[in-house]
CSV table of C-alpha atoms and ligand atoms in Angstrom, one decimal:
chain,number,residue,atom,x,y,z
A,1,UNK,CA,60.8,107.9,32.9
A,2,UNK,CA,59.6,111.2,34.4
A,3,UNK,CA,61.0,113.1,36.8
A,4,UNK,CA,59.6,112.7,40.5
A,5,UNK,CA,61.2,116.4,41.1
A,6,UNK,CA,58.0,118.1,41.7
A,7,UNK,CA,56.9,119.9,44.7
A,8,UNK,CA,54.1,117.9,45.9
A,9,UNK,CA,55.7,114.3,45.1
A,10,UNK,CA,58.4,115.2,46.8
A,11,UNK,CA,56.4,116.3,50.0
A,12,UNK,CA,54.7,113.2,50.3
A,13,UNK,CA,57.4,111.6,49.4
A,14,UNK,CA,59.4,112.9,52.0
A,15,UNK,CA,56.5,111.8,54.7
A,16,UNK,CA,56.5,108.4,53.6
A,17,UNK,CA,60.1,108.0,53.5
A,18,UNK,CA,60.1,109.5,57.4
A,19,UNK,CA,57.7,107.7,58.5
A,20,UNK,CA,58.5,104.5,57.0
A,21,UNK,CA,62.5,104.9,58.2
A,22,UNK,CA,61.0,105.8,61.8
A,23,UNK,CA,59.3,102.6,61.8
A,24,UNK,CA,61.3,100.3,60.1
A,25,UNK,CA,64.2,101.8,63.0
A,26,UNK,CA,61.5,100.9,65.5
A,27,UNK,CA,60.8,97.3,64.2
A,28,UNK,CA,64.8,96.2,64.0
A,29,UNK,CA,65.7,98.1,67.6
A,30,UNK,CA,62.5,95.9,68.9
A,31,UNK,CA,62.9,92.8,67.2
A,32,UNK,CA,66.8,92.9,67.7
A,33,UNK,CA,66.5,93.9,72.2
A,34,UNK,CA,63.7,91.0,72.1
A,35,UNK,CA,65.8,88.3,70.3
A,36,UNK,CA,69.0,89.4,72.6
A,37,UNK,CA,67.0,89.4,75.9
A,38,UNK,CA,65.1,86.1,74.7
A,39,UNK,CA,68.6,84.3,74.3
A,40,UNK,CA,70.4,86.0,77.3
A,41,UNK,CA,67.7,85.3,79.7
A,42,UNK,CA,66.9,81.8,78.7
A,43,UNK,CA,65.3,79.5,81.3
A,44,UNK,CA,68.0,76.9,81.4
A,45,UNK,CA,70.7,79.9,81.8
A,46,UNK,CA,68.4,81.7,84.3
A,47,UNK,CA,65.8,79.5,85.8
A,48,UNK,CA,64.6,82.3,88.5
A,49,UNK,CA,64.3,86.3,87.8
A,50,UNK,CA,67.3,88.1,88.3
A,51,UNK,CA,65.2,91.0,89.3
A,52,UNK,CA,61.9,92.6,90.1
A,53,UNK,CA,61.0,95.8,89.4
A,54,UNK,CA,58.4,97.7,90.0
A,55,UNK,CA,57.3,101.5,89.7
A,56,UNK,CA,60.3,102.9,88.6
A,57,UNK,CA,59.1,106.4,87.4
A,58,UNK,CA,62.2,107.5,85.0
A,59,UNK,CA,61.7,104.3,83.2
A,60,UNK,CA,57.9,104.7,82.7
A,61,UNK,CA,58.8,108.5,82.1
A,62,UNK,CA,61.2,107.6,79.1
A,63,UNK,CA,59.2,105.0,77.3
A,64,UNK,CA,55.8,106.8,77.9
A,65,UNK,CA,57.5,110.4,76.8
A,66,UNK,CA,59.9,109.5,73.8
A,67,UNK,CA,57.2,107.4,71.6
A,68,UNK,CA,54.8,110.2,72.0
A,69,UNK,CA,57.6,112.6,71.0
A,70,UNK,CA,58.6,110.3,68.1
A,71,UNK,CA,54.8,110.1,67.2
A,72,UNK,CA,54.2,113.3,67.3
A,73,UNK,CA,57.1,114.5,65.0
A,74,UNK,CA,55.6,112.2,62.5
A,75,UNK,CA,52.1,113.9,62.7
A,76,UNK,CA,53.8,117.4,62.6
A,77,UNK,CA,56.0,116.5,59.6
A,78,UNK,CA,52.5,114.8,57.7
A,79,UNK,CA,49.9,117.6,59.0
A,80,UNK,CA,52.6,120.8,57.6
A,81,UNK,CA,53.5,118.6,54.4
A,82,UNK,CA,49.3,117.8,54.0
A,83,UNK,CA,48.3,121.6,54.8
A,84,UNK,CA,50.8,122.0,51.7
A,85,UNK,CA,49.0,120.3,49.4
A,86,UNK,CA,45.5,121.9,50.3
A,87,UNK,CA,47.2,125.3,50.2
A,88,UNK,CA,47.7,126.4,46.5
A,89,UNK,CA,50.2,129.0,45.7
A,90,UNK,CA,48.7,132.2,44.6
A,91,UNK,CA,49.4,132.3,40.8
A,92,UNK,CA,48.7,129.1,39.6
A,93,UNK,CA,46.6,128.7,36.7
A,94,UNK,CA,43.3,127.5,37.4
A,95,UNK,CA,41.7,124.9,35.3
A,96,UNK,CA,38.0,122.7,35.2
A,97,UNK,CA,38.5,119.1,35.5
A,98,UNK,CA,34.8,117.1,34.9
A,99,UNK,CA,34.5,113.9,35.7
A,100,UNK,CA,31.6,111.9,33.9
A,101,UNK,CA,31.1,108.1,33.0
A,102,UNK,CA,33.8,107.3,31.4
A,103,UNK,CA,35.6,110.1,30.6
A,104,UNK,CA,37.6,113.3,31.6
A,105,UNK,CA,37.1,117.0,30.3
A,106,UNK,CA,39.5,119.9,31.1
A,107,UNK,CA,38.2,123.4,30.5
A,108,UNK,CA,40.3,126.2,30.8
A,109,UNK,CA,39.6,129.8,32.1
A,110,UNK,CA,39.3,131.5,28.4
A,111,UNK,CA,36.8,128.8,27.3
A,112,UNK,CA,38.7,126.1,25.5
A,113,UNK,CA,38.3,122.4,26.6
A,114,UNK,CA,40.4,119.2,26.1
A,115,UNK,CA,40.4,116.2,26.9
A,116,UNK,CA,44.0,115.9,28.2
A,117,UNK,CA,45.0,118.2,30.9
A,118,UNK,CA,47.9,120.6,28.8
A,119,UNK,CA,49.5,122.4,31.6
A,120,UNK,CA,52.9,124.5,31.4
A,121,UNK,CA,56.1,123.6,33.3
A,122,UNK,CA,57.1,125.5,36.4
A,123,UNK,CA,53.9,127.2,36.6
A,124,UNK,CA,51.7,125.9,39.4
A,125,UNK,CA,47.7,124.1,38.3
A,126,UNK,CA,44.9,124.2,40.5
A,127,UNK,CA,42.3,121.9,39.1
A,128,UNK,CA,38.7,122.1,40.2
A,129,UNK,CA,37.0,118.9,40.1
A,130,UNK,CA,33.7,118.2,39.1
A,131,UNK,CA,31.2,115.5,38.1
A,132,UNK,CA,28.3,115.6,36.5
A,133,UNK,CA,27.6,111.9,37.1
A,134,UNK,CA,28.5,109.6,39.8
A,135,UNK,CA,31.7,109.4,42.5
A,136,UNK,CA,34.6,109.7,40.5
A,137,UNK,CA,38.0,110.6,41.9
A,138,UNK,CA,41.4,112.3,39.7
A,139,UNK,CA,44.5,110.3,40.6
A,140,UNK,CA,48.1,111.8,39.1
A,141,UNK,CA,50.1,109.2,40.6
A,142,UNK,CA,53.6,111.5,39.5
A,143,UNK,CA,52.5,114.2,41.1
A,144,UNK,CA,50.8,112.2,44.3
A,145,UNK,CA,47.9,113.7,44.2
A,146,UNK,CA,44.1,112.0,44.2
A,147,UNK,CA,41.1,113.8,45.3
A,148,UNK,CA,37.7,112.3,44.9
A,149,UNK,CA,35.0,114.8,42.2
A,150,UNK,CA,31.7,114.7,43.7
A,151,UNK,CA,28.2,116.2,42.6
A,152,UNK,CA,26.9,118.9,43.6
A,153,UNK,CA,30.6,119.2,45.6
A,154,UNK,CA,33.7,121.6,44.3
A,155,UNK,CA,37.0,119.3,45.3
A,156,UNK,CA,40.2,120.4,44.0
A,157,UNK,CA,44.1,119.5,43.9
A,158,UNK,CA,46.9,121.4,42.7
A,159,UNK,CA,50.5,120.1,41.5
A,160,UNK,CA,53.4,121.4,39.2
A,161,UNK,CA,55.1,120.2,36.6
A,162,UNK,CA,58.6,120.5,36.6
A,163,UNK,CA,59.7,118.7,33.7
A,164,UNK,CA,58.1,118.4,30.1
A,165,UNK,CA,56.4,115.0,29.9
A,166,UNK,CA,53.3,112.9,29.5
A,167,UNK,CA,51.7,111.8,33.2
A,168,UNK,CA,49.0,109.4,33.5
A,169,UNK,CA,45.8,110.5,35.1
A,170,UNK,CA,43.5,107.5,36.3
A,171,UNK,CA,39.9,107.8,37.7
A,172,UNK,CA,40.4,105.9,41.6
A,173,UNK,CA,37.0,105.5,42.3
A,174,UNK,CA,35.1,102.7,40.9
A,175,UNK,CA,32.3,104.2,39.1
A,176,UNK,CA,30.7,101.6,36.5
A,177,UNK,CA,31.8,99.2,33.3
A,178,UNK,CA,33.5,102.1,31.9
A,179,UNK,CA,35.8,103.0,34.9
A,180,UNK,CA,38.9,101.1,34.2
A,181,UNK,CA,39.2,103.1,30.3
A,182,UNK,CA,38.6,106.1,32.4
A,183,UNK,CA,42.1,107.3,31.4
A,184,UNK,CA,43.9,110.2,30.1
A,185,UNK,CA,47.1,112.1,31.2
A,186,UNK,CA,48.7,115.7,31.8
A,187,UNK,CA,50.8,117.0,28.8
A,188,UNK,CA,53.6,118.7,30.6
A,189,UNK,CA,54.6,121.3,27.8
A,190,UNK,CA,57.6,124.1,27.7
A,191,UNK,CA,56.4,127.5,28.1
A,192,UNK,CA,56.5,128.5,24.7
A,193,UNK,CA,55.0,125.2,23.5
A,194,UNK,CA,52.3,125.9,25.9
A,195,UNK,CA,52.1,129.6,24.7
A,196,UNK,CA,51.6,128.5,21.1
A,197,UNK,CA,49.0,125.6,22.3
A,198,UNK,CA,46.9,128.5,24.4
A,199,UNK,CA,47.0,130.6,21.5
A,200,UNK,CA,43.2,131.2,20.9
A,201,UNK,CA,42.2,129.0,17.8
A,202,UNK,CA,41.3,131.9,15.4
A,203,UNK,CA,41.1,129.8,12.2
A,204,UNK,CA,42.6,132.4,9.4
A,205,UNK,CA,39.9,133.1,7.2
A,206,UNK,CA,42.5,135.6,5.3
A,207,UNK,CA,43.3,134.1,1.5
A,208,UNK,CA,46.9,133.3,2.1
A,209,UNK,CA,48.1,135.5,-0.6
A,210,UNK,CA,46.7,138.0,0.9
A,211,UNK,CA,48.7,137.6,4.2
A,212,UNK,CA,51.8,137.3,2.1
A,213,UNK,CA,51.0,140.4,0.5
A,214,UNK,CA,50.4,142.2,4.2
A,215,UNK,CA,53.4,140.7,5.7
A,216,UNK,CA,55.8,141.3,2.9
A,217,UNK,CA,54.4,145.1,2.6
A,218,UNK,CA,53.0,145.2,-0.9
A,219,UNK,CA,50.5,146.7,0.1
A,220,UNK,CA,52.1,149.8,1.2
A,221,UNK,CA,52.7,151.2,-2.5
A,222,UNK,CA,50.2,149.0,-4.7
A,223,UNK,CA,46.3,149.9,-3.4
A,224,UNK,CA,44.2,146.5,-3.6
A,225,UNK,CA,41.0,149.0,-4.1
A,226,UNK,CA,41.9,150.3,-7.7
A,227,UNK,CA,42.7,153.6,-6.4
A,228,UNK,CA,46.8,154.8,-8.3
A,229,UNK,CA,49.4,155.9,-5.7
A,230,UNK,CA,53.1,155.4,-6.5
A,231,UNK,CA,52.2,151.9,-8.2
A,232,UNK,CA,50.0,150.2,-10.1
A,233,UNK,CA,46.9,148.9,-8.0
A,234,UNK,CA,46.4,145.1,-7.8
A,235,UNK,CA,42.3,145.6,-8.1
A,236,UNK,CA,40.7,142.8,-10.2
A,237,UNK,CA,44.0,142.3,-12.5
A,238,UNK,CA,42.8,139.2,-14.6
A,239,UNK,CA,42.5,140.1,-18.1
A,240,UNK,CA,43.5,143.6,-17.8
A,241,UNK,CA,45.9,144.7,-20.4
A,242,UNK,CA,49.3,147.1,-19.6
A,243,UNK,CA,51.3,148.9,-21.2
A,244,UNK,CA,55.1,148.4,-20.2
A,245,UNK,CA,58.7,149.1,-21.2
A,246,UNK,CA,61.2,146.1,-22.0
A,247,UNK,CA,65.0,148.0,-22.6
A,248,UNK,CA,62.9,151.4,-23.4
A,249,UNK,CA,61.2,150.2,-25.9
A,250,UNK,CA,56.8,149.4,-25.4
A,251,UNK,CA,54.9,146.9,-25.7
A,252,UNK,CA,51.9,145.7,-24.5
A,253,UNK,CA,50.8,142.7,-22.3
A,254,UNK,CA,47.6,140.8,-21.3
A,255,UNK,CA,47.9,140.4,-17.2
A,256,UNK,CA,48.4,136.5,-16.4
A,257,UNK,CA,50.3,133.8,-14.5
A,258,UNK,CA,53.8,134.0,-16.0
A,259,UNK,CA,53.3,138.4,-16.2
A,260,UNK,CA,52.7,138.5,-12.5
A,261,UNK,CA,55.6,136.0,-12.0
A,262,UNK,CA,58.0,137.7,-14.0
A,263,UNK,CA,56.7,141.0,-12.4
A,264,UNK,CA,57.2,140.1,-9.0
A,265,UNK,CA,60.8,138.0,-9.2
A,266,UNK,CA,62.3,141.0,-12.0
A,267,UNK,CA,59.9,143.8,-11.7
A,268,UNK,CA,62.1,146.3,-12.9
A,269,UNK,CA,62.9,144.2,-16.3
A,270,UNK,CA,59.0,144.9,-17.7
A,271,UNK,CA,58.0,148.4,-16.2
A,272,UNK,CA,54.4,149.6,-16.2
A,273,UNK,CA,54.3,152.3,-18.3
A,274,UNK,CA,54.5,155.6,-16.1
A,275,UNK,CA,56.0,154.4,-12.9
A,276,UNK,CA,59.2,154.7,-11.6
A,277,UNK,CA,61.7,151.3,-11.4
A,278,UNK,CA,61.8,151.5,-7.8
A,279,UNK,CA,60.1,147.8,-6.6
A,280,UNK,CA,62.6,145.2,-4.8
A,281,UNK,CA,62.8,142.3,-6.7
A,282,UNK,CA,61.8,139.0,-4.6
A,283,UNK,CA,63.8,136.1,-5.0
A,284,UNK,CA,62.8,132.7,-4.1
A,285,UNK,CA,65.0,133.4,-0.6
A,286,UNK,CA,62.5,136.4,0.5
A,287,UNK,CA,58.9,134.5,-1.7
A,288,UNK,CA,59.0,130.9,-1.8
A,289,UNK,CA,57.2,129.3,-5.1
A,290,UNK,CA,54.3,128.3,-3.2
A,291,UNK,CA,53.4,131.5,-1.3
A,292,UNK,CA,54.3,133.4,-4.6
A,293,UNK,CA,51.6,131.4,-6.4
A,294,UNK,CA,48.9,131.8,-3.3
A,295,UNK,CA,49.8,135.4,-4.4
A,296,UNK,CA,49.2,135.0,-7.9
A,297,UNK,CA,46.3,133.4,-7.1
A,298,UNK,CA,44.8,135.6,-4.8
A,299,UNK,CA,45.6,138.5,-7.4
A,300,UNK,CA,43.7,136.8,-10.4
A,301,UNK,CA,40.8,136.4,-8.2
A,302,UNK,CA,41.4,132.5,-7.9
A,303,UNK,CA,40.6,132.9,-4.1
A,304,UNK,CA,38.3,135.8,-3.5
A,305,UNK,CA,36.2,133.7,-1.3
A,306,UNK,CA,37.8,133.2,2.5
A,307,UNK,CA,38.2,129.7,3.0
A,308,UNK,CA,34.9,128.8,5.2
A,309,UNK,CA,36.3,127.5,8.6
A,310,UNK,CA,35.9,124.3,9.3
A,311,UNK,CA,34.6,122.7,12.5
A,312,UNK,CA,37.1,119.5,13.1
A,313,UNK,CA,34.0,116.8,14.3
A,314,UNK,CA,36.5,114.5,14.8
A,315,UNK,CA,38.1,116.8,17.8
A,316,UNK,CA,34.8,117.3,19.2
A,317,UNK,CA,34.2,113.6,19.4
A,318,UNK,CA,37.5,113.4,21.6
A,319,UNK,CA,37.7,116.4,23.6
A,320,UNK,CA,33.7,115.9,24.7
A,321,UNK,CA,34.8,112.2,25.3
A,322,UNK,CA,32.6,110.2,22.7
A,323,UNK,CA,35.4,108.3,22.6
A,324,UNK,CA,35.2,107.2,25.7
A,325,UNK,CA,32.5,104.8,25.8
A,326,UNK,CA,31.4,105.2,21.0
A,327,UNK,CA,34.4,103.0,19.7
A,328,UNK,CA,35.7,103.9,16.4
A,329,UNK,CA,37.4,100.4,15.5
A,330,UNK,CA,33.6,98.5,15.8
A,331,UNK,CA,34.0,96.9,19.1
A,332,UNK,CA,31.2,97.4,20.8
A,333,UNK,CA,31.9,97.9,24.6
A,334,UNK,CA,29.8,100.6,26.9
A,335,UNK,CA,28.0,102.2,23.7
A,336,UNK,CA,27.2,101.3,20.4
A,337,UNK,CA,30.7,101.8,18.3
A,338,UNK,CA,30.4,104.6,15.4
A,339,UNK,CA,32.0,102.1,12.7
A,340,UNK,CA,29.6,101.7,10.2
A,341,UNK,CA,27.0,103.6,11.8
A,342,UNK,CA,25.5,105.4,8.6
A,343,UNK,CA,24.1,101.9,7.1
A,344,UNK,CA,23.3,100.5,10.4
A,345,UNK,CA,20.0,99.6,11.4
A,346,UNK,CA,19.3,100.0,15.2
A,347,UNK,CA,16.4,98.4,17.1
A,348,UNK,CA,15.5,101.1,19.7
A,349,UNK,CA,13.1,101.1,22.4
A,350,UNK,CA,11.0,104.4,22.7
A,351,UNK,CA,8.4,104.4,25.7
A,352,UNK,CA,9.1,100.6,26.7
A,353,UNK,CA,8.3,100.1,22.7
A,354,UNK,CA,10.6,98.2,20.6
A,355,UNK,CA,11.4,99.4,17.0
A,356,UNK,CA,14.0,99.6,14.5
A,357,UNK,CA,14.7,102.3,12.6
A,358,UNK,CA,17.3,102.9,9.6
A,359,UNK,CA,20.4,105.6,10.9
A,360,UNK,CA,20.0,109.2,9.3
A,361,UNK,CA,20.4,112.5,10.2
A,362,UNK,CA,17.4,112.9,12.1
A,363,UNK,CA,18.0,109.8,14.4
A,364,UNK,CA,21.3,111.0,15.4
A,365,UNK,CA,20.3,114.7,16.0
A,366,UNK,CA,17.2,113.0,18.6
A,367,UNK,CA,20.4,110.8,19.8
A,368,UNK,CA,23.1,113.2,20.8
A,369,UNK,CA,20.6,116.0,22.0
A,370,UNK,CA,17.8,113.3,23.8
A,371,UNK,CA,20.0,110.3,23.7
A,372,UNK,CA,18.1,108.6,26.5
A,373,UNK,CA,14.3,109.1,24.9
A,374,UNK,CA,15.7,106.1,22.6
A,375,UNK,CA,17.5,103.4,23.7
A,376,UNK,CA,19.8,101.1,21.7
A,377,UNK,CA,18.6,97.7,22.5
A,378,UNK,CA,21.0,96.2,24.9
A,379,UNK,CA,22.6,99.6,26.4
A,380,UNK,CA,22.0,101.4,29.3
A,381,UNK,CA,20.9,104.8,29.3
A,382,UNK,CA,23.8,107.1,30.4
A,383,UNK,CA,24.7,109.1,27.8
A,384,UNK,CA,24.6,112.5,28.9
A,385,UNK,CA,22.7,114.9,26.0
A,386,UNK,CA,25.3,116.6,24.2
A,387,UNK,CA,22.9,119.9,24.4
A,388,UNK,CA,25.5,122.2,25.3
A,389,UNK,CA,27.1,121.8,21.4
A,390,UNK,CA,26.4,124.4,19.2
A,391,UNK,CA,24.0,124.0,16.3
A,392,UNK,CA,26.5,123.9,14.0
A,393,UNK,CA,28.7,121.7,16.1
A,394,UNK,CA,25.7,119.2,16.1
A,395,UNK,CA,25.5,119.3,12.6
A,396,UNK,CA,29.1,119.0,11.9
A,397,UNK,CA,29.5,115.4,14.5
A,398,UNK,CA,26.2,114.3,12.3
A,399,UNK,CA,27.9,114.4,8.7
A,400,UNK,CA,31.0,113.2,10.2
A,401,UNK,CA,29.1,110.2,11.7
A,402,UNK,CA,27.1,109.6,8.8
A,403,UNK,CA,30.9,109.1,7.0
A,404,UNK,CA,31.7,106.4,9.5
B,501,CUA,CU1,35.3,107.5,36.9
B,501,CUA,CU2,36.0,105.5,38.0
């Protein structure tokens, strides 16, 4: 279970607990003088009053004075405890929660979204909430918190995590069929977990054996532009010929695979002709086998194109919350599920016409950027136009439908 020990559970916490002991002390001293007066003073023990008072001012003083002191100490403990959860603490880390039907969207301040709030421990979050929809309201029950997004309206709530962990994050406001899946949670992570999930996502386009070759500082004595220093250069080396010395004696050799092994694990048994035996030999402890054959690789020219960088649809889908409301299992609930979409036929209606068209590329561009210009026959039209996707990000969700 996680750990209740943050600092705005535990303020409202603390409130509750207060005023709930004030009162429940209340109800028992009440209940208890009522029941003991009721059976002291019965009629057939005491058939006339014992007494009769009236306008005695210390009496009226006491009870009129001490509930409105009790009272009061349970509005100043709430008020100073609620002033505490409006106030957010000057370095907290500021992050974009939208709200749409049926899904939530984090953005954080250097541009990258998610759709799960990933939020370091001991570090204080201020989310801003927003919808682009309807009423929909953020609810992290762990942290106590619930504040409702409204268009056209900039709410916010702030919390800290104290503890690694997963919390839930509900939607509280009822806001259409979808509302119930409108689920996701805060990913509490350790600083340097968080650190490496912030790290901007610069997919390497660097051949691998060219890294290997940076990072191990090859580079330094062999030029990779053909130009000699105090080693051999590694320009285009597939197919060249050398001419080394085995045990003084010379030979020559056609550059390959197993030469450039051997040459990198013993250099100093086969030396180029004319250079000095002064390379470190690298064992499988400094190379391993695999990044010694990316080098290899890289070296014969196996890899002069960068590896293109790929856009992950799949993540898009998720973080823009497709998933939400497009199933990928075929269970149709909000929207039409993406399972077999590619060989689907839909019927549509276009301008209160009904048609039905065959699923290709074109049909799902018109249907992420103007998804409401044609509807699916039996759906309601509140997808939101994905228009703020790149073109290529458009392109990439199409051939990764079209696979579905
Ligand atoms: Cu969003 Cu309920």
């Amino acid at each position: 279970m996680n750990s209740l020990a943050n600092p705005t559970a535990q303020a409202v916490d603390n409130v509750l607990i207060y005023i709930f002991g004030v009162s429940l002390l209340l109800l028992l001293g009440i209940t208890v003088a009522t029941i003991y007066l009721v059976v002291k003073y019965r009629r057939s023990k005491y058939p006339e009053p014992t007494s009769d008072c009236h306008g005695n001012m210390w009496l009226e003083a006491i009870w009129t004075i001490l509930p409105t002191l009790i009272v009061l100490t349970m509005f100043w403990y709430g008020w100073t405890n609620y002033t505490g959860l409006r106030e957010v603490p000057d370095d907290a880390l500021e992050i974009t929660a939208t709200a749409r039907m049926w899904s939530w969207q984090f953005e954080y301040p250097d541009g990258r979204r998610a759709n799960k709030l990933y939020v370091p421990v001991n570090k204080p979050i201020k989310v801003h909430l927003k919808s682009t929809d309807v009423l929909h309201s953020f609810f992290a029950p762990a942290f106590r918190v619930k504040r409702d997004a409204v268009p056209g309206i900039d709410t916010y709530v702030w919390f800290e995590a104290t503890q690694p962990g997963s919390y839930d994050i509900f939607c509280a406001e009822y806001c259409g069929v979808g509302h119930a899946d409108m689920t996701t949670s805060i990913e509490a992570l350790a600083e340097a977990e968080y650190a490496t999930w912030s790290q901007p996502q610069q997919p390497s386009t660097e051949p691998r054996g060219l890294t290997v070759l940076n990072e191990l500082g090859c580079t330094g004595c062999h030029s990779l532009d053909g130009s000699e220093g105090i080693a051999p250069s590694l320009f285009e080396l597939s197919g060249q010929q050398r001419k080394i010395s085995v045990d003084g004696k010379l030979s020559e050799v056609t550059i390959d695979v197993e030469y450039l092994r051997r040459a990198i694990r013993e250099p100093n048994a086969e030396l180029v002709e004319g250079y000095d035996p002064m390379m470190p030999s690298y064992d499988d402890a400094t190379l391993s086998d695999e990044d010694l054959q990316a080098v290899i690789d890289y070296l014969l020219g196996k890899v002069a194109e960068a590896e293109s960088v790929q856009i992950n649809a799949n993540e898009l889908l998720e973080n823009n919350g497709c998933i939400g409301c497009h199933s990928t299992d075929g269970s149709e609930s909000i929207a039409p599920t993406f399972k077999g979409i590619a060989e689907r036929e839909v019927t549509i209606i276009r301008d209160g016409q009904e048609m039905t068209l065959k699923v290709d590329v074109d049909y799902l561009r018109r249907a992420l950027l103007k998804p409401n210009e044609e509807l699916v026959k039996g759906f309601p039209g509140i997808m939101p136009a994905a228009d703020y996707l790149s073109d290529d990000e458009i392109e990439a969700i199409i051939q990764h439908l079209l696979k579905q």
